[in-house]
Coordinates of C-alpha atoms in Angstrom, one line a residue:
X1 CA -10.3 -13.6 -3.3
X2 CA -10.5 -11.0 -0.7
X3 CA -8.4 -8.5 -2.7
X4 CA -11.1 -8.2 -5.3
X5 CA -13.7 -7.0 -2.8
X6 CA -11.7 -4.0 -1.4
X7 CA -13.3 -0.6 -2.0
X8 CA -12.4 1.1 -5.3
X9 CA -11.8 4.3 -3.4
X10 CA -8.7 2.8 -1.7
X11 CA -7.3 1.8 -5.0
X12 CA -8.0 5.3 -6.3
X13 CA -6.0 6.8 -3.4
X14 CA -3.1 4.5 -4.2
X15 CA -3.3 5.5 -7.9
X16 CA -3.6 9.2 -7.4
X17 CA -5.6 12.0 -8.9
X18 CA -5.9 12.8 -12.6
X19 CA -6.8 10.6 -15.5
X20 CA -9.5 12.7 -17.1
X21 CA -9.8 12.0 -20.8
X22 CA -8.1 14.5 -23.2
X23 CA -9.8 15.2 -26.5
X24 CA -8.3 13.4 -29.4
X25 CA -8.6 14.3 -33.1
X26 CA -8.8 11.0 -35.0
X27 CA -7.4 10.4 -38.4
X28 CA -9.7 8.8 -41.0
X29 CA -7.9 5.5 -40.5
X30 CA -8.4 5.6 -36.8
X31 CA -12.0 6.6 -37.1
X32 CA -12.5 3.5 -39.3
X33 CA -11.0 1.3 -36.6
X34 CA -13.3 2.7 -33.9
X35 CA -16.3 2.7 -36.2
X36 CA -18.7 5.6 -36.7
X37 CA -21.7 4.0 -34.9
X38 CA -23.7 3.4 -38.1
X39 CA -23.3 -0.3 -38.0
X40 CA -23.9 -2.7 -35.1
X41 CA -21.4 -5.2 -36.5
X42 CA -17.9 -4.4 -35.1
X43 CA -15.0 -4.5 -37.4
X44 CA -12.4 -7.3 -36.9
X45 CA -9.1 -5.7 -35.9
X46 CA -5.6 -6.5 -37.1
X47 CA -2.1 -5.9 -35.7
X48 CA -1.9 -3.0 -38.1
X49 CA -5.1 -1.5 -36.7
X50 CA -3.7 -1.7 -33.2
X51 CA -0.5 -0.1 -34.4
X52 CA -2.5 2.7 -36.0
X53 CA -4.4 3.3 -32.7
X54 CA -1.1 3.7 -30.8
X55 CA 0.7 5.6 -33.5
X56 CA -2.1 8.1 -33.8
X57 CA -2.3 8.4 -30.0
X58 CA -6.0 7.3 -30.1
X59 CA -5.0 5.0 -27.2
X60 CA -3.4 6.9 -24.4
X61 CA -4.2 4.7 -21.5
X62 CA -2.5 1.4 -22.5
X63 CA -2.5 -1.3 -19.8
X64 CA -0.1 -4.2 -20.2
X65 CA -0.1 -7.7 -18.7
X66 CA 3.1 -9.7 -19.0
X67 CA 4.4 -13.1 -17.8
X68 CA 7.6 -15.1 -17.9
X69 CA 7.5 -15.3 -21.7
X70 CA 8.9 -11.8 -22.1
X71 CA 12.0 -12.7 -20.0
X72 CA 12.9 -16.0 -21.7
X73 CA 14.7 -14.2 -24.6
X74 CA 16.9 -12.6 -21.8
X75 CA 17.9 -16.2 -20.7
X76 CA 15.6 -16.6 -17.8
X77 CA 13.5 -19.9 -18.0
X78 CA 9.8 -19.7 -17.4
X79 CA 8.2 -21.9 -14.7
X80 CA 5.9 -24.3 -16.6
X81 CA 7.5 -25.3 -19.9
X82 CA 8.0 -29.1 -19.8
X83 CA 11.7 -29.9 -19.7
X84 CA 13.1 -26.3 -19.8
X85 CA 10.9 -24.5 -17.2
X86 CA 12.1 -23.9 -13.6
X87 CA 9.7 -26.5 -12.2
X88 CA 11.2 -29.2 -14.4
X89 CA 14.8 -28.4 -13.1
X90 CA 14.5 -28.0 -9.4
X91 CA 15.9 -31.4 -8.4
X92 CA 19.3 -29.7 -7.8
X93 CA 17.7 -27.6 -5.0
X94 CA 16.8 -30.5 -2.7
X95 CA 13.1 -29.8 -2.5
X96 CA 10.4 -32.4 -1.8
X97 CA 8.3 -31.1 -4.8
X98 CA 8.9 -28.2 -7.2
X99 CA 6.3 -25.8 -5.7
X100 CA 7.8 -26.1 -2.2
X101 CA 10.6 -23.7 -3.2
X102 CA 7.9 -21.0 -3.1
X103 CA 6.1 -22.0 0.0
X104 CA 6.6 -20.1 3.3
X105 CA 6.6 -23.1 5.7
X106 CA 9.4 -24.8 3.6
X107 CA 11.3 -21.6 3.4
X108 CA 11.3 -21.2 7.1
X109 CA 12.4 -24.8 7.5
X110 CA 15.1 -24.5 4.9
X111 CA 15.7 -21.2 3.1
X112 CA 18.7 -22.3 1.2
X113 CA 17.0 -23.9 -1.9
X114 CA 15.1 -20.6 -2.5
X115 CA 18.2 -18.5 -1.8
X116 CA 20.2 -20.6 -4.3
X117 CA 17.5 -20.0 -6.9
X118 CA 17.4 -16.3 -6.1
X119 CA 21.2 -16.0 -6.6
X120 CA 20.7 -17.2 -10.2
X121 CA 18.0 -14.6 -10.7
X122 CA 20.3 -11.8 -9.4
X123 CA 19.3 -8.8 -11.6
X124 CA 22.9 -8.2 -12.7
X125 CA 22.9 -11.6 -14.4
X126 CA 20.4 -10.7 -17.0
X127 CA 19.5 -7.8 -19.2
X128 CA 16.2 -6.5 -20.6
X129 CA 15.4 -7.4 -24.2
X130 CA 13.4 -5.8 -27.0
X131 CA 10.0 -6.5 -25.4
X132 CA 11.0 -4.6 -22.2
X133 CA 12.3 -1.7 -24.2
X134 CA 9.2 -1.6 -26.4
X135 CA 7.2 -1.1 -23.1
X136 CA 9.8 1.5 -22.0
X137 CA 9.2 3.3 -25.3
X138 CA 5.5 3.2 -24.8
X139 CA 6.0 4.8 -21.4
X140 CA 8.4 7.5 -22.8
X141 CA 5.7 8.5 -25.3
X142 CA 3.2 9.0 -22.4
X143 CA 0.8 6.2 -23.4
X144 CA 1.5 3.5 -20.7
X145 CA -1.0 3.7 -18.0
X146 CA 0.3 0.7 -16.1
X147 CA 2.4 -2.4 -16.6
X148 CA 1.2 -5.5 -14.6
X149 CA 3.9 -8.1 -14.4
X150 CA 4.0 -11.6 -12.9
X151 CA 7.8 -11.6 -13.1
X152 CA 10.1 -11.3 -10.2
X153 CA 13.3 -10.8 -12.2
X154 CA 13.2 -7.0 -12.1
X155 CA 13.8 -6.5 -15.8
X156 CA 11.0 -4.0 -16.2
X157 CA 12.8 -1.8 -13.7
X158 CA 16.1 -2.4 -15.3
X159 CA 14.7 -1.2 -18.7
X160 CA 14.0 2.2 -17.1
X161 CA 10.2 1.9 -16.5
X162 CA 9.6 3.8 -13.2
X163 CA 8.2 2.0 -10.2
X164 CA 5.1 4.2 -10.3
X165 CA 4.1 2.6 -13.6
X166 CA 4.6 -0.9 -12.4
X167 CA 2.4 -3.4 -10.5
X168 CA 4.6 -6.3 -9.6
X169 CA 1.8 -8.7 -8.9
X170 CA 4.1 -11.4 -7.4
X171 CA 6.4 -9.0 -5.6
X172 CA 10.0 -8.1 -6.2
X173 CA 13.5 -8.3 -4.8
X174 CA 13.7 -4.6 -4.4
X175 CA 12.9 -4.9 -0.7
X176 CA 12.8 -7.6 2.0
X177 CA 11.1 -8.2 5.3
X178 CA 12.0 -10.2 8.4
X179 CA 9.8 -13.2 8.8
X180 CA 9.6 -12.8 12.6
X181 CA 9.4 -9.2 13.6
X182 CA 8.5 -7.8 10.1
X183 CA 11.3 -5.2 10.1
X184 CA 11.8 -3.9 6.5
X185 CA 15.2 -4.1 4.8
X186 CA 16.5 -2.8 1.5
X187 CA 17.0 -5.2 -1.3
X188 CA 20.7 -4.4 -1.4
X189 CA 21.2 -5.9 2.1
X190 CA 19.4 -9.1 1.1
X191 CA 21.6 -9.5 -2.0
X192 CA 24.8 -8.8 -0.2
X193 CA 24.1 -11.9 1.9
X194 CA 22.8 -14.1 -0.9
X195 CA 25.7 -13.4 -3.2
X196 CA 28.0 -14.6 -0.4
X197 CA 25.9 -17.7 0.2
X198 CA 24.7 -16.4 3.6
X199 CA 21.2 -16.7 4.9
X200 CA 20.0 -13.1 5.3
X201 CA 19.1 -12.4 9.0
X202 CA 17.3 -9.5 10.6
X203 CA 19.6 -7.1 12.4
X204 CA 16.8 -6.5 15.0
X205 CA 15.7 -10.0 16.1
X206 CA 17.9 -12.4 14.1
X207 CA 15.0 -13.9 12.2
X208 CA 15.3 -15.0 8.5
X209 CA 14.8 -12.1 6.1
X210 CA 12.7 -12.9 3.0
X211 CA 12.5 -10.8 -0.1
X212 CA 9.1 -9.3 -0.8
X213 CA 8.3 -12.0 -3.3
X214 CA 4.8 -13.4 -3.0
X215 CA 4.9 -17.1 -2.0
X216 CA 2.0 -19.5 -2.4
X217 CA -0.7 -18.6 0.1
X218 CA 0.5 -15.1 0.7
X219 CA -1.6 -12.0 -0.1
X220 CA -0.7 -10.0 -3.2
X221 CA 0.9 -6.6 -2.8
X222 CA -1.4 -3.7 -2.0
X223 CA -0.5 -2.0 -5.3
X224 CA -2.4 -4.9 -7.1
X225 CA -5.6 -3.1 -6.0
X226 CA -4.8 -0.5 -8.7
X227 CA -6.5 -2.8 -11.1
X228 CA -9.8 -1.6 -9.8
X229 CA -9.1 1.8 -11.3
X230 CA -6.7 1.0 -14.2
X231 CA -8.6 -1.6 -16.1
X232 CA -11.9 0.3 -16.4
X233 CA -9.9 3.3 -17.7
X234 CA -7.8 1.4 -20.2
X235 CA -8.3 2.1 -23.9
X236 CA -6.0 -0.8 -25.0
X237 CA -4.9 -3.9 -23.3
X238 CA -1.6 -5.7 -24.3
X239 CA -1.1 -9.2 -23.1
X240 CA 2.5 -10.5 -23.7
X241 CA 4.2 -13.8 -22.9
X242 CA 1.9 -15.3 -20.3
X243 CA 0.0 -18.5 -19.8
X244 CA -2.8 -16.7 -18.0
X245 CA -3.1 -19.7 -15.6
X246 CA -2.5 -18.0 -12.2
X247 CA -5.4 -16.2 -10.5
X248 CA -6.4 -13.5 -9.8
X249 CA -3.9 -12.2 -12.3
X250 CA -5.4 -14.1 -15.2
X251 CA -8.9 -12.7 -14.8
X252 CA -7.7 -9.2 -15.2
X253 CA -7.7 -9.8 -18.9
X254 CA -11.5 -9.6 -18.8
X255 CA -11.6 -6.5 -16.6
X256 CA -11.4 -4.0 -19.5
X257 CA -14.6 -2.8 -21.2
X258 CA -15.9 -5.0 -24.0
X259 CA -15.2 -2.2 -26.5
X260 CA -11.5 -2.1 -25.7
X261 CA -9.2 -3.9 -28.0
X262 CA -7.1 -6.7 -26.5
X263 CA -3.9 -7.7 -28.2
X264 CA -2.4 -11.1 -27.2
X265 CA 1.2 -11.7 -28.4
X266 CA 2.1 -15.2 -27.3
X267 CA 3.0 -18.7 -28.5
X268 CA -0.5 -20.0 -27.8
X269 CA -4.0 -18.6 -27.4
X270 CA -4.6 -18.7 -23.6
X271 CA -7.0 -18.0 -20.8
X272 CA -10.2 -16.1 -21.5
X273 CA -9.0 -15.1 -24.9
X274 CA -9.2 -18.8 -25.8
X275 CA -12.5 -19.8 -24.2
X276 CA -14.4 -16.5 -24.2
X277 CA -13.0 -14.4 -27.1
X278 CA -14.3 -10.9 -27.9
X279 CA -14.9 -9.3 -31.3
X280 CA -12.1 -6.7 -30.6
X281 CA -9.4 -9.3 -29.8
X282 CA -6.3 -9.4 -31.9
X283 CA -4.2 -12.6 -31.7
X284 CA -0.5 -12.6 -32.8
X285 CA 1.0 -16.0 -32.3
X286 CA 4.6 -17.1 -32.7
X287 CA 8.0 -15.9 -31.4
X288 CA 7.4 -13.0 -29.0
X289 CA 10.4 -11.0 -30.0
X290 CA 9.5 -11.3 -33.7
X291 CA 6.0 -10.2 -32.9
X292 CA 7.1 -7.2 -31.0
X293 CA 9.6 -6.2 -33.6
X294 CA 6.8 -6.4 -36.2
X295 CA 4.6 -4.1 -34.1
X296 CA 7.5 -1.6 -33.6
X297 CA 8.0 -1.6 -37.4
X298 CA 4.3 -0.9 -38.0
X299 CA 4.4 1.9 -35.5
X300 CA 7.4 3.4 -37.2
X301 CA 9.5 3.3 -34.0
X302 CA 12.3 1.0 -35.3
X303 CA 15.0 3.7 -35.2
X304 CA 13.8 5.0 -31.8
X305 CA 13.9 1.5 -30.5
X306 CA 17.5 0.9 -31.7
X307 CA 18.6 4.2 -30.2
X308 CA 16.9 3.3 -26.8
X309 CA 18.4 -0.2 -26.7
X310 CA 21.9 1.2 -27.6
X311 CA 21.6 3.9 -24.9
X312 CA 20.3 1.6 -22.1
X313 CA 22.7 -1.2 -23.0
X314 CA 25.6 1.3 -22.6
X315 CA 24.3 2.3 -19.2
X316 CA 24.1 -1.3 -18.0
X317 CA 27.6 -2.1 -19.3
X318 CA 29.1 1.1 -17.9
X319 CA 29.8 2.5 -21.3
X320 CA 28.7 5.8 -22.7
X321 CA 27.3 4.2 -25.9

């Protein structure tokens, strides 16, 4: 894909200056995880080892990749699960085939099915869950380099992670653009129309306004180019709740250095971690919320997590907590 061939210097300009490594004093346990160079055989890591790397701040440039699986505990269905996924339940939207709802030609012909789906995804209808707040806590502690998300639900933003730390690979509802004259519009204007079951129209030319969600065949957002800088710098990669089926997002999982641990927390082993595993991979299968809670416990962050969830939930409900 053309995006992958763009010069790294452009991505660096987008990312900004800084990023030099700071000296880290490793504990004995962390030194054991990294190894002392005396053996060519690399130690197999565990979830506890990853927790020790984070807790001891041996990993300070954590890159995270997430998919729809982190939002299903918030009540948002994923796209591909048989029977329960969005693609299995789109008959109600009067589309010729499921993927048409995310195709620009069909949207221009009939935007109402997508707008009806968008109304159900309105950010106020759902709230972040423990996985989102774990990533927020990772940011608060200064260890999150970047969060790459395939999701368009905006729950990463709602959890308090700043936009500068996000790469919304498939776009977001935070802004919108006229499909005719390309005039930009704030997401609030788009939602004002959608919530009243109106087709959003451009105030300049009258064309249909589309949220800046990436439809099939459209280029990814320019911020996606940050992967050129972020992944080679990463000292830990977390992969949460994704099938790793959609390119070029899926291939990012192989863009970190081979010495960098990759932690997959998912229901199944997927993508390159299934068919080309590395010696530093850690696989934690099962319910994602339970896995995240286990990692938080190993980190010793349980009370901090409870406080953060209480505080942010109070903000979202309009209470002081």
